[in-house]
Tab-separated table of C-alpha atoms (C1' of nucleotides) in Angstrom:
chain	number	residue	atom	x	y	z
A	1	MET	CA	-10.278	8.971	-43.162
A	2	ALA	CA	-10.522	9.569	-39.439
A	3	ILE	CA	-7.349	9.199	-37.405
A	4	PRO	CA	-7.752	6.068	-35.216
A	5	TRP	CA	-7.757	6.257	-31.411
A	6	ILE	CA	-5.101	3.826	-30.152
A	7	TYR	CA	-4.091	2.784	-26.619
A	8	ILE	CA	-0.410	3.297	-25.831
A	9	GLU	CA	0.178	-0.396	-25.063
A	10	ASP	CA	-1.054	-1.266	-28.566
A	11	ILE	CA	1.293	1.120	-30.377
A	12	PRO	CA	4.043	-1.443	-31.153
A	13	LYS	CA	1.389	-3.850	-32.547
A	14	THR	CA	-0.463	-1.351	-34.693
A	15	LYS	CA	0.570	-0.665	-38.230
A	16	LYS	CA	-1.016	2.788	-38.185
A	17	GLU	CA	1.407	5.652	-38.447
A	18	GLU	CA	-0.955	8.539	-37.747
A	19	ILE	CA	-2.836	8.008	-34.471
A	20	GLU	CA	-4.817	9.689	-31.735
A	21	LEU	CA	-4.147	9.231	-28.015
A	22	ARG	CA	-6.588	10.103	-25.223
A	23	GLY	CA	-5.059	10.512	-21.805
A	24	TRP	CA	-3.438	12.785	-19.294
A	25	LEU	CA	-0.285	14.879	-19.125
A	26	ALA	CA	2.018	12.951	-16.783
A	27	ASN	CA	5.098	15.168	-17.139
A	28	LYS	CA	6.584	17.765	-19.464
A	29	ARG	CA	9.916	19.295	-20.371
A	30	SER	CA	10.708	22.083	-22.732
A	31	SER	CA	13.720	23.526	-24.475
A	32	GLY	CA	12.508	26.755	-25.934
A	33	LYS	CA	11.426	25.811	-29.430
A	34	ILE	CA	10.732	22.143	-28.640
A	35	VAL	CA	8.325	20.741	-26.021
A	36	PHE	CA	8.248	17.182	-24.664
A	37	LEU	CA	4.962	15.942	-23.193
A	38	ILE	CA	4.869	12.653	-21.308
A	39	ILE	CA	1.396	11.298	-21.963
A	40	ARG	CA	-0.260	8.454	-20.055
A	41	ASP	CA	-3.547	6.786	-20.972
A	42	GLY	CA	-3.850	4.058	-18.351
A	43	THR	CA	-2.157	1.438	-20.535
A	44	GLY	CA	1.260	3.057	-20.623
A	45	PHE	CA	3.362	6.157	-21.011
A	46	ILE	CA	4.770	7.716	-24.161
A	47	GLN	CA	6.711	10.857	-24.946
A	48	GLY	CA	5.094	13.347	-27.278
A	49	VAL	CA	7.173	15.924	-29.140
A	50	ALA	CA	5.921	19.299	-30.355
A	51	ASP	CA	8.062	21.727	-32.334
A	52	LEU	CA	7.827	24.643	-34.779
A	53	ASN	CA	7.330	22.395	-37.790
A	54	ASN	CA	3.740	21.634	-36.739
A	55	PHE	CA	2.915	24.499	-34.377
A	56	THR	CA	3.256	28.276	-34.314
A	57	GLN	CA	5.408	29.932	-31.649
A	58	GLU	CA	2.220	31.008	-29.875
A	59	GLU	CA	0.727	27.481	-29.883
A	60	LEU	CA	3.967	26.043	-28.578
A	61	GLU	CA	3.970	28.460	-25.653
A	62	LYS	CA	0.400	27.395	-24.820
A	63	ILE	CA	1.338	23.709	-24.943
A	64	GLU	CA	4.314	24.373	-22.695
A	65	LYS	CA	1.961	25.831	-20.080
A	66	ILE	CA	-0.552	22.962	-19.865
A	67	PRO	CA	-0.584	21.991	-16.151
A	68	LEU	CA	0.388	18.432	-15.181
A	69	GLU	CA	-2.473	15.877	-15.046
A	70	SER	CA	-4.605	17.928	-17.434
A	71	SER	CA	-6.647	15.626	-19.662
A	72	ILE	CA	-5.545	15.880	-23.292
A	73	ILE	CA	-6.273	14.333	-26.669
A	74	VAL	CA	-3.359	14.412	-29.100
A	75	GLN	CA	-2.697	13.340	-32.656
A	76	GLY	CA	0.551	12.648	-34.401
A	77	LYS	CA	2.862	10.150	-36.040
A	78	VAL	CA	4.359	7.362	-33.908
A	79	ARG	CA	7.899	6.183	-34.446
A	80	GLU	CA	10.610	4.258	-32.663
A	81	GLU	CA	13.021	6.724	-31.087
A	82	PRO	CA	15.983	5.640	-28.966
A	83	ARG	CA	16.158	9.035	-27.268
A	84	ALA	CA	12.607	8.648	-25.877
A	85	PRO	CA	12.209	7.113	-22.394
A	86	THR	CA	10.145	4.124	-23.596
A	87	GLY	CA	11.817	3.777	-26.998
A	88	TRP	CA	8.707	5.089	-28.736
A	89	GLU	CA	7.455	8.618	-29.242
A	90	ILE	CA	4.651	10.468	-30.970
A	91	TYR	CA	5.521	13.423	-33.168
A	92	LEU	CA	2.594	15.691	-32.399
A	93	SER	CA	0.463	17.491	-34.946
A	94	LYS	CA	-2.494	18.364	-32.707
A	95	VAL	CA	-2.892	18.891	-28.935
A	96	GLU	CA	-6.386	19.397	-27.543
A	97	VAL	CA	-6.877	20.165	-23.860
A	98	ILE	CA	-10.047	18.547	-22.515
A	99	TYR	CA	-9.793	19.812	-18.964
A	100	ILE	CA	-7.142	22.038	-17.386
A	101	SER	CA	-5.893	20.511	-14.144
A	102	GLN	CA	-5.422	22.479	-10.965
A	103	GLU	CA	-1.971	22.325	-9.395
A	104	TYR	CA	-1.414	18.582	-8.910
A	105	PRO	CA	-0.391	17.718	-5.350
A	106	ILE	CA	1.752	14.660	-6.088
A	107	GLN	CA	5.176	15.624	-7.391
A	108	LYS	CA	7.963	13.575	-8.862
A	109	LYS	CA	9.790	13.930	-5.563
A	110	ASP	CA	9.739	11.956	-2.351
A	111	HIS	CA	6.563	12.207	-0.328
A	112	SER	CA	5.783	10.970	3.155
A	113	ILE	CA	3.618	7.868	3.348
A	114	GLU	CA	1.065	9.911	5.281
A	115	PHE	CA	0.721	12.365	2.387
A	116	LEU	CA	0.501	9.615	-0.207
A	117	MET	CA	-2.138	7.697	1.756
A	118	GLU	CA	-4.133	10.907	2.174
A	119	HIS	CA	-4.037	11.213	-1.637
A	120	ARG	CA	-4.484	7.535	-2.460
A	121	HIS	CA	-7.187	8.437	-5.013
A	122	LEU	CA	-4.508	10.304	-6.997
A	123	TRP	CA	-1.509	8.189	-5.992
A	124	ILE	CA	-2.898	5.235	-7.973
A	125	ARG	CA	-2.157	7.258	-11.134
A	126	SER	CA	1.570	6.887	-10.460
A	127	ARG	CA	3.559	4.445	-12.558
A	128	LYS	CA	4.455	2.016	-9.763
A	129	GLN	CA	0.985	1.997	-8.252
A	130	GLN	CA	-0.477	1.259	-11.681
A	131	ALA	CA	1.960	-1.633	-12.063
A	132	ILE	CA	0.930	-3.072	-8.683
A	133	LEU	CA	-2.778	-2.838	-9.468
A	134	ARG	CA	-2.236	-4.515	-12.838
A	135	ILE	CA	-0.337	-7.365	-11.196
A	136	ARG	CA	-3.029	-7.714	-8.533
A	137	SER	CA	-5.638	-7.965	-11.272
A	138	GLU	CA	-3.621	-10.672	-13.054
A	139	ILE	CA	-3.056	-12.601	-9.800
A	140	ILE	CA	-6.813	-12.738	-9.239
A	141	LYS	CA	-7.370	-13.801	-12.849
A	142	ALA	CA	-4.725	-16.523	-12.520
A	143	ILE	CA	-6.252	-17.878	-9.317
A	144	ARG	CA	-9.690	-18.042	-10.899
A	145	ASP	CA	-8.384	-19.572	-14.126
A	146	PHE	CA	-6.492	-22.226	-12.147
A	147	LEU	CA	-9.501	-23.233	-10.072
A	148	ASP	CA	-12.025	-22.975	-12.907
A	149	GLU	CA	-9.838	-25.164	-15.151
A	150	ARG	CA	-9.836	-27.811	-12.413
A	151	GLY	CA	-13.613	-27.957	-12.178
A	152	PHE	CA	-14.087	-25.760	-9.126
A	153	VAL	CA	-17.353	-23.818	-8.842
A	154	LEU	CA	-17.337	-20.218	-7.640
A	155	VAL	CA	-19.811	-19.939	-4.765
A	156	ASP	CA	-20.259	-16.498	-3.234
A	157	ALA	CA	-20.330	-16.477	0.553
A	158	PRO	CA	-22.411	-13.903	2.449
A	159	ILE	CA	-20.746	-10.752	3.801
A	160	LEU	CA	-23.333	-10.214	6.558
A	161	THR	CA	-23.193	-13.115	8.968
A	162	PRO	CA	-24.840	-14.078	12.235
A	163	SER	CA	-21.699	-15.362	13.922
A	164	SER	CA	-17.990	-15.600	13.715
A	165	CYS	CA	-15.872	-18.254	12.151
A	166	GLU	CA	-12.792	-18.098	14.300
A	167	GLY	CA	-13.596	-16.128	17.443
A	168	THR	CA	-15.680	-13.270	18.718
A	169	THR	CA	-13.193	-10.536	19.575
A	170	THR	CA	-12.286	-9.438	16.066
A	171	LEU	CA	-15.637	-8.787	14.404
A	172	PHE	CA	-17.131	-5.615	12.986
A	173	GLU	CA	-20.607	-5.429	14.482
A	174	LEU	CA	-23.743	-3.805	13.129
A	175	ASP	CA	-27.466	-3.675	13.891
A	176	TYR	CA	-29.591	-5.977	11.784
A	177	PHE	CA	-33.211	-4.809	11.978
A	178	ASP	CA	-35.158	-6.721	14.635
A	179	LEU	CA	-32.828	-9.706	14.604
A	180	GLY	CA	-30.148	-8.173	16.808
A	181	LYS	CA	-26.500	-8.016	15.856
A	182	ALA	CA	-24.947	-9.012	12.570
A	183	TYR	CA	-21.254	-9.127	11.735
A	184	LEU	CA	-19.106	-8.514	8.682
A	185	SER	CA	-17.698	-11.811	7.487
A	186	GLN	CA	-14.152	-12.660	8.483
A	187	SER	CA	-14.142	-15.808	6.335
A	188	GLY	CA	-16.439	-17.642	3.955
A	189	GLN	CA	-15.093	-21.018	5.013
A	190	LEU	CA	-18.071	-22.408	6.940
A	191	TYR	CA	-20.326	-21.632	3.982
A	192	MET	CA	-17.848	-23.266	1.607
A	193	GLU	CA	-18.015	-26.424	3.737
A	194	ALA	CA	-21.754	-26.467	3.053
A	195	ALA	CA	-21.180	-25.719	-0.634
A	196	CYS	CA	-18.567	-28.451	-1.198
A	197	MET	CA	-21.071	-31.041	0.063
A	198	ALA	CA	-23.343	-29.799	-2.739
A	199	LEU	CA	-20.864	-29.184	-5.576
A	200	GLY	CA	-17.746	-31.174	-4.701
A	201	LYS	CA	-15.043	-28.600	-5.366
A	202	VAL	CA	-15.872	-24.974	-4.649
A	203	TYR	CA	-14.269	-21.660	-3.781
A	204	CYS	CA	-15.303	-18.209	-2.742
A	205	PHE	CA	-13.523	-15.011	-3.515
A	206	GLY	CA	-14.308	-11.885	-1.601
A	207	PRO	CA	-13.486	-9.417	1.124
A	208	ALA	CA	-12.915	-10.439	4.722
A	209	PHE	CA	-13.137	-8.096	7.684
A	210	ARG	CA	-11.129	-8.259	10.878
A	211	ALA	CA	-11.535	-5.701	13.626
A	212	GLU	CA	-8.153	-6.672	15.009
A	213	LYS	CA	-6.220	-3.681	16.241
A	214	SER	CA	-3.252	-4.884	14.265
A	215	LYS	CA	-0.844	-2.245	13.127
A	216	THR	CA	1.836	-3.947	11.074
A	217	ARG	CA	3.040	-4.139	7.492
A	218	ARG	CA	1.049	-7.361	7.020
A	219	HIS	CA	-2.404	-6.259	8.228
A	220	LEU	CA	-5.481	-4.552	6.862
A	221	THR	CA	-8.940	-4.456	8.454
A	222	GLU	CA	-10.481	-5.277	5.061
A	223	PHE	CA	-8.649	-7.705	2.799
A	224	TRP	CA	-9.446	-10.138	-0.005
A	225	MET	CA	-9.251	-13.856	0.273
A	226	VAL	CA	-9.819	-16.865	-1.955
A	227	GLU	CA	-11.086	-19.914	-0.068
A	228	PRO	CA	-11.284	-23.294	-1.855
A	229	GLU	CA	-13.012	-26.205	-0.114
A	230	MET	CA	-12.994	-29.795	-1.376
A	231	ALA	CA	-15.157	-32.767	-0.326
A	232	TYR	CA	-13.296	-36.097	0.047
A	233	TRP	CA	-9.862	-34.354	-0.057
A	234	ASP	CA	-7.524	-34.929	2.878
A	235	TRP	CA	-4.911	-32.549	4.306
A	236	GLN	CA	-2.185	-33.811	1.961
A	237	ASP	CA	-4.357	-33.409	-1.160
A	238	ASN	CA	-4.996	-29.924	0.193
A	239	MET	CA	-1.302	-29.033	0.317
A	240	ARG	CA	-0.720	-30.332	-3.209
A	241	LEU	CA	-3.426	-28.027	-4.502
A	242	GLN	CA	-1.884	-25.104	-2.664
A	243	GLU	CA	1.600	-25.550	-4.088
A	244	GLU	CA	0.225	-25.988	-7.584
A	245	LEU	CA	-1.935	-22.885	-7.249
A	246	ILE	CA	0.871	-20.673	-5.935
A	247	SER	CA	3.275	-21.911	-8.618
A	248	TYR	CA	0.698	-21.338	-11.336
A	249	VAL	CA	0.081	-17.774	-10.162
A	250	VAL	CA	3.774	-16.867	-9.917
A	251	GLN	CA	4.600	-18.337	-13.329
A	252	ARG	CA	1.616	-16.512	-14.865
A	253	ILE	CA	2.853	-13.169	-13.522
A	254	LEU	CA	6.380	-13.850	-14.789
A	255	GLU	CA	4.908	-14.663	-18.178
A	256	ARG	CA	2.408	-11.826	-18.569
A	257	LYS	CA	3.512	-9.011	-16.259
A	258	ARG	CA	7.239	-8.750	-16.959
A	259	ARG	CA	7.058	-5.044	-17.728
A	260	GLU	CA	5.233	-4.278	-14.474
A	261	LEU	CA	7.782	-6.271	-12.442
A	262	GLU	CA	10.513	-4.221	-14.130
A	263	ILE	CA	8.779	-0.954	-13.230
A	264	LEU	CA	8.691	-2.182	-9.623
A	265	GLU	CA	12.381	-3.169	-9.862
A	266	ARG	CA	11.418	-6.618	-8.573
A	267	ASP	CA	14.275	-9.144	-8.680
A	268	ILE	CA	12.581	-12.001	-10.534
A	269	LYS	CA	15.212	-14.668	-9.847
A	270	PRO	CA	13.637	-15.788	-6.553
A	271	LEU	CA	10.259	-16.048	-8.332
A	272	GLU	CA	11.501	-18.176	-11.221
A	273	GLY	CA	12.121	-21.168	-8.930
A	274	ILE	CA	8.613	-21.201	-7.474
A	275	LEU	CA	7.541	-24.645	-8.723
A	276	PRO	CA	6.202	-27.762	-6.949
A	277	PRO	CA	7.022	-29.444	-4.681
A	278	PHE	CA	7.377	-27.026	-1.765
A	279	PRO	CA	9.254	-28.108	1.359
A	280	ARG	CA	7.101	-29.473	4.192
A	281	ILE	CA	8.048	-29.329	7.852
A	282	THR	CA	6.026	-30.031	10.963
A	283	TYR	CA	5.318	-27.469	13.633
A	284	ARG	CA	7.709	-29.369	15.889
A	285	GLU	CA	10.464	-29.237	13.281
A	286	ALA	CA	9.895	-25.489	12.887
A	287	VAL	CA	10.283	-25.008	16.639
A	288	GLU	CA	13.493	-27.053	16.586
A	289	LEU	CA	14.762	-25.002	13.663
A	290	LEU	CA	14.192	-21.798	15.638
A	291	ASN	CA	15.889	-23.201	18.722
A	292	ARG	CA	18.878	-24.344	16.638
A	293	LYS	CA	19.140	-20.747	15.423
A	294	GLY	CA	19.311	-19.631	19.048
A	295	ILE	CA	15.766	-18.250	19.170
A	296	PRO	CA	14.158	-18.912	22.572
A	297	PHE	CA	10.810	-20.263	21.403
A	298	GLN	CA	8.415	-22.390	23.476
A	299	TYR	CA	6.705	-25.415	21.954
A	300	GLY	CA	3.010	-24.560	22.072
A	301	ASP	CA	3.266	-20.867	21.211
A	302	ASP	CA	2.203	-19.490	17.855
A	303	PHE	CA	4.801	-17.992	15.519
A	304	GLY	CA	5.074	-14.211	15.338
A	305	GLY	CA	6.176	-12.173	12.356
A	306	ASP	CA	9.857	-12.417	13.287
A	307	GLU	CA	9.750	-16.192	13.681
A	308	GLU	CA	7.976	-16.607	10.349
A	309	THR	CA	10.655	-14.497	8.677
A	310	ILE	CA	13.462	-16.606	10.149
A	311	ILE	CA	11.813	-19.886	9.160
A	312	SER	CA	10.986	-18.777	5.622
A	313	GLN	CA	14.527	-17.510	5.052
A	314	GLU	CA	15.771	-21.087	5.445
A	315	PHE	CA	14.055	-22.020	2.179
A	316	ASP	CA	14.084	-20.598	-1.345
A	317	LYS	CA	10.493	-21.705	-1.973
A	318	PRO	CA	7.343	-21.208	0.063
A	319	VAL	CA	7.386	-23.634	3.012
A	320	PHE	CA	4.506	-25.611	4.516
A	321	ILE	CA	4.304	-25.929	8.271
A	322	HIS	CA	1.849	-28.640	9.276
A	323	HIS	CA	0.589	-30.451	12.392
A	324	TYR	CA	0.200	-27.492	14.750
A	325	PRO	CA	-0.919	-28.054	18.334
A	326	ALA	CA	-4.727	-28.089	18.384
A	327	LYS	CA	-4.743	-25.605	21.272
A	328	ILE	CA	-3.539	-22.681	19.157
A	329	LYS	CA	-5.798	-23.377	16.182
A	330	PRO	CA	-9.555	-22.939	15.557
A	331	PHE	CA	-12.163	-25.463	16.699
A	332	TYR	CA	-13.058	-26.881	13.267
A	333	MET	CA	-9.683	-28.487	12.426
A	334	GLN	CA	-9.462	-32.287	12.240
A	335	PRO	CA	-7.234	-33.800	14.944
A	336	ASP	CA	-4.396	-36.087	13.868
A	337	PRO	CA	-5.611	-39.677	14.443
A	338	GLU	CA	-2.133	-40.635	15.686
A	339	ASN	CA	-1.883	-37.723	18.117
A	340	PRO	CA	-5.119	-35.865	18.921
A	341	ASP	CA	-3.153	-32.965	20.440
A	342	LEU	CA	-2.134	-32.026	16.884
A	343	VAL	CA	-4.340	-30.997	13.941
A	344	LEU	CA	-4.185	-31.861	10.232
A	345	ASN	CA	-3.546	-28.292	9.185
A	346	ASN	CA	-0.954	-26.325	7.316
A	347	ASP	CA	0.206	-22.756	7.000
A	348	LEU	CA	2.217	-21.668	3.976
A	349	LEU	CA	4.964	-19.099	4.491
A	350	ALA	CA	6.078	-17.080	1.477
A	351	PRO	CA	9.844	-16.748	0.957
A	352	GLU	CA	11.960	-13.594	1.362
A	353	GLY	CA	10.451	-12.915	4.773
A	354	TYR	CA	6.909	-12.268	3.576
A	355	GLY	CA	5.316	-14.608	6.099
A	356	GLU	CA	2.011	-16.447	6.101
A	357	ILE	CA	-0.015	-16.273	2.893
A	358	ILE	CA	-2.147	-19.407	3.378
A	359	GLY	CA	-3.841	-21.102	6.296
A	360	GLY	CA	-5.581	-24.389	5.636
A	361	SER	CA	-6.667	-27.662	7.171
A	362	GLN	CA	-8.697	-30.810	6.958
A	363	ARG	CA	-12.017	-30.106	8.752
A	364	ILE	CA	-13.781	-32.145	11.395
A	365	HIS	CA	-16.380	-34.348	9.695
A	366	ASP	CA	-17.587	-36.316	12.726
A	367	LEU	CA	-20.776	-35.044	14.391
A	368	ASN	CA	-19.909	-35.923	17.980
A	369	LEU	CA	-16.367	-34.570	17.751
A	370	LEU	CA	-17.547	-31.247	16.305
A	371	GLU	CA	-20.197	-30.833	18.993
A	372	GLU	CA	-17.562	-31.538	21.615
A	373	LYS	CA	-15.201	-28.913	20.182
A	374	ILE	CA	-17.924	-26.274	20.013
A	375	LYS	CA	-18.670	-26.912	23.662
A	376	GLU	CA	-14.970	-26.830	24.637
A	377	ASN	CA	-14.541	-23.459	22.938
A	378	ASN	CA	-17.706	-21.987	24.551
A	379	LEU	CA	-19.159	-21.100	21.153
A	380	PRO	CA	-22.886	-20.259	20.836
A	381	ARG	CA	-24.318	-23.564	19.632
A	382	GLU	CA	-27.489	-22.015	18.170
A	383	ALA	CA	-25.477	-19.973	15.680
A	384	PHE	CA	-23.642	-23.088	14.514
A	385	GLU	CA	-26.701	-25.357	14.255
A	386	TRP	CA	-26.675	-25.286	10.438
A	387	TYR	CA	-22.935	-26.003	10.422
A	388	ILE	CA	-23.412	-28.982	12.718
A	389	ASP	CA	-26.217	-30.108	10.416
A	390	LEU	CA	-23.648	-30.713	7.664
A	391	ARG	CA	-22.305	-33.573	9.799
A	392	ARG	CA	-25.767	-35.131	10.115
A	393	TYR	CA	-26.417	-35.600	6.421
A	394	GLY	CA	-23.792	-37.510	4.483
A	395	SER	CA	-20.714	-36.005	6.104
A	396	VAL	CA	-17.324	-36.759	4.500
A	397	PRO	CA	-13.726	-35.784	5.230
A	398	HIS	CA	-13.025	-32.474	3.526
A	399	SER	CA	-10.316	-29.857	3.385
A	400	GLY	CA	-9.747	-26.281	2.333
A	401	PHE	CA	-7.661	-23.189	2.785
A	402	GLY	CA	-7.643	-19.408	2.610
A	403	LEU	CA	-5.171	-17.447	0.499
A	404	GLY	CA	-4.641	-13.748	1.255
A	405	ILE	CA	-4.593	-11.690	-1.933
A	406	GLU	CA	-2.753	-8.654	-0.549
A	407	ARG	CA	0.033	-10.632	1.107
A	408	THR	CA	0.475	-12.645	-2.075
A	409	THR	CA	0.538	-9.476	-4.165
A	410	ALA	CA	2.980	-7.786	-1.776
A	411	TRP	CA	5.296	-10.794	-2.016
A	412	ILE	CA	5.206	-11.110	-5.810
A	413	CYS	CA	5.619	-7.338	-6.262
A	414	GLY	CA	8.298	-7.109	-3.579
A	415	LEU	CA	6.402	-4.478	-1.553
A	416	LYS	CA	7.306	-3.471	1.968
A	417	HIS	CA	3.693	-3.113	3.112
A	418	VAL	CA	0.361	-4.684	2.119
A	419	ARG	CA	-1.334	-1.272	2.006
A	420	GLU	CA	0.007	-0.739	-1.526
A	421	ALA	CA	-1.320	-4.136	-2.658
A	422	ILE	CA	-4.982	-3.052	-2.487
A	423	PRO	CA	-6.527	-0.060	-4.271
A	424	PHE	CA	-8.005	1.638	-1.205
A	425	PRO	CA	-6.602	0.131	2.004
A	426	ARG	CA	-8.575	0.051	5.231
A	427	GLN	CA	-6.355	0.227	8.281
A	428	ILE	CA	-6.863	0.748	11.974
A	429	TYR	CA	-6.022	4.471	11.784
A	430	ARG	CA	-7.174	5.157	8.241
A	431	ILE	CA	-10.533	4.920	6.488
A	432	TYR	CA	-10.032	7.894	4.103
A	433	PRO	CA	-10.167	8.149	1.101
B	1	U	C1'	-4.206	-1.819	23.693
B	2	C	C1'	1.206	-1.265	24.576
B	3	C	C1'	6.313	0.512	23.163
B	4	U	C1'	9.182	3.906	19.946
B	5	C	C1'	9.444	8.134	16.619
B	6	G	C1'	7.247	12.358	14.425
B	7	G	C1'	3.753	16.968	13.254
B	8	U	C1'	7.492	24.063	10.836
B	9	A	C1'	5.623	27.199	3.389
B	10	G	C1'	1.593	23.218	-1.468
B	11	C	C1'	5.624	19.004	-0.760
B	12	U	C1'	10.474	17.229	1.596
B	13	C	C1'	13.182	19.113	5.423
B	14	A	C1'	16.531	22.824	8.419
B	15	A	C1'	16.632	26.137	12.535
B	16	C	C1'	16.978	22.914	19.154
B	17	G	C1'	15.985	29.390	24.349
B	18	G	C1'	17.443	35.202	21.083
B	19	U	C1'	14.572	38.657	13.994
B	20	A	C1'	11.488	31.223	10.918
B	21	G	C1'	15.190	29.370	6.205
B	22	A	C1'	16.564	26.012	1.901
B	23	G	C1'	15.417	22.650	-2.091
B	24	C	C1'	11.390	21.133	-5.034
B	25	G	C1'	6.450	22.595	-6.926
B	26	G	C1'	3.842	27.299	-8.535
B	27	C	C1'	4.255	32.147	-11.208
B	28	C	C1'	7.505	35.378	-14.758
B	29	G	C1'	11.630	35.127	-18.228
B	30	G	C1'	15.636	32.173	-21.230
B	31	C	C1'	17.003	27.806	-24.079
B	32	U	C1'	15.232	23.176	-30.938
B	33	G	C1'	16.379	16.449	-28.068
B	34	U	C1'	14.697	16.806	-22.973
B	35	U	C1'	15.036	12.075	-19.499
B	36	A	C1'	12.787	13.773	-11.537
B	37	A	C1'	15.880	18.542	-17.823
B	38	C	C1'	18.695	22.965	-17.009
B	39	C	C1'	19.708	28.602	-16.032
B	40	G	C1'	17.915	33.596	-13.913
B	41	G	C1'	14.035	36.089	-11.066
B	42	C	C1'	9.325	36.454	-7.761
B	43	G	C1'	5.654	35.367	-4.265
B	44	G	C1'	4.628	31.850	-0.235
B	45	G	C1'	4.058	30.882	7.495
B	46	U	C1'	-1.602	31.397	13.521
B	47	U	C1'	5.677	26.284	13.608
B	48	G	C1'	-0.951	20.262	15.028
B	49	C	C1'	-4.328	22.237	19.424
B	50	A	C1'	-4.735	24.055	24.598
B	51	G	C1'	-2.245	25.546	28.812
B	52	G	C1'	2.399	26.434	31.611
B	53	U	C1'	7.841	28.051	32.603
B	54	U	C1'	10.765	32.444	30.818
B	55	C	C1'	12.581	39.247	29.744
B	56	G	C1'	11.969	36.113	25.341
B	57	A	C1'	9.305	29.473	23.119
B	58	A	C1'	9.135	26.226	16.646
B	59	U	C1'	12.770	24.973	20.569
B	60	C	C1'	11.730	23.462	27.652
B	61	C	C1'	7.263	21.222	30.694
B	62	U	C1'	1.938	19.126	31.000
B	63	G	C1'	-2.417	17.438	28.585
B	64	C	C1'	-4.958	16.435	24.110
B	65	C	C1'	-5.393	15.511	18.669
B	66	C	C1'	-3.354	13.309	14.212
B	67	G	C1'	0.108	10.116	11.766
B	68	A	C1'	4.342	6.599	11.091
B	69	G	C1'	7.463	2.136	12.680
B	70	G	C1'	6.910	-2.194	15.629
B	71	A	C1'	4.485	-5.876	19.254
B	72	G	C1'	0.293	-9.056	20.340
B	73	C	C1'	-3.561	-11.394	16.848
B	74	C	C1'	-3.990	-13.082	12.045
B	75	A	C1'	-4.409	-13.979	5.697
RNA sequence: UCCUCGGUAGCUCAACGGUAGAGCGGCCGGCUGUUAACCGGCGGGUUGCAGGUUCGAAUCCUGCCCGAGGAGCCA
C-alpha cells in the first residue's frame, strides 16, 4: 500500500504511522551520526530525524549537506517526542530532494527591515509571517461570515472610477482611452449607497488606493477595506453593528488561531475582553479628555496619531468617538438635527494605541441638502450626478462604515507596523517586490 | 512635502584623519538527541554615487541617489 501524503497540521489527527511529507527544508542540525531536519510544508513545522539505522554513512552525509529551503519529499514514522521542538517528530526512512536551493538569503539572525522588505517574496516563508497571513485570512473569513449570516449581500464596487469619494488630492490617476482621466478607487462607499437602495444590506470588500504621501506605521498606499452600507439604519444602529462585528472577529481569532497568536507572542488577555458594548464618547468629550491630560488640543482640529493613542489608552475596549464637527469630515455625512455644525458619524479607535480602524456615518438622504454640500465643497457636480440621483428616487436615511483590514490585523496580531499585515505592501517609497 | 537617523564582506555591525575588522551565513573537517546546536580551519571588500579639503579620507565638506523613524492626511 502506498504511503499517504499528509500535511503537518493533520499529523496529530491522523492515525497513520508511516507517512509522506512534501515541503521545504527550514533548518537543520547535525551531530555526526544523527541529522535533524526541520521540515515545513506551509501548514506547520516538524523535526525529522535521520540516523544510521535507516541510512548508510554516505547517505547521511548527503542529507546533512542539503541546502536550506531546498524542496524535499520525505517518508518516515511519526511519533510524539518531547525532545522535538513541536512535540512531534518524524523518524525518517527516505529523503528525496526535489530541487536543490541556492544559498538562501534570509538567515535565522536579525535582519534590517530594508533587507526583509526587499525579500518580502521569501520573507513570507518565515514562521511569524506565515502566522500573520493565516490570521489575516481568518479575519477576512470572519468578517464575511458575520455579514453573510446577517443577510448582507456582497456587492463588488468598481476599482476604476471617474471621481473621488473624499477629495481630489489623494488619487492615483490614469488615462482612460478617449474619456480622459480615471482614478483608482479610494472607497467603494458611494457605490454601496446605490446598492443598499437595491438590496437593503450590502457590503463591498476590496482594495482601496490613496496617493497620500503618508509615511507612518499606519499607512499603505494600497490597503483592503470592508464597507457595509444599510438602508433605513441610523448612526446608532451603525455603531451597534460595528461593535458586534469587531467582537465577533476577535473572538473568532482567539478561538481558531491560538497557535498563530502564540507564535507571534501576542498577549491575548487584552483581546479576551473585546465584547459589546464598546464605550462611546463624543468628539467634544474626547477633546476635554485630552485637555484634562494636559494636551494642548484645539476644538475643531482633527486627532493625530498621538492623540488617538492617548484617547484609546483610557479604555480597555475599542472606543467610539462620535459627533465630529462637520467642517473636518467629508461632504456626505448627515448633520445632527440638534446641531448642524456636528455630523452623525463615528470613528472607532482600537485599544493598545493602535488608532483608528473604522470610520463611519449616517449619510445625507435629502436631495437639497446634498446638492448644497456638493456646492459648498466645490466638487464637480457632473461626476456626482448619479449619486445625487439616489436622493431623487425613494431616498431613505442610511448608514455605513469602512473597516481597514491591515490596521485590524496589525492590532489583533500585535504588530508594530501595518506593512507586515498585508502580503505585499505598497508604500510611498516601495513598490518592489 | 517637511524634520531626524542611516548606507562598510551575502547578512548584522565595528573601525570616526594614518595598513578595512568581528560575529553569523557559505565552504572543508569533527561530533548518535540537536533546539538560532556546538568545536577547529578557509575564502570573502570599487566603504551608495560624484566632486572637494588633505602628505594621507570609510572617517571632514558639498551635491545627488536609496532606505528607515516620525509629522501632516487618513482606514
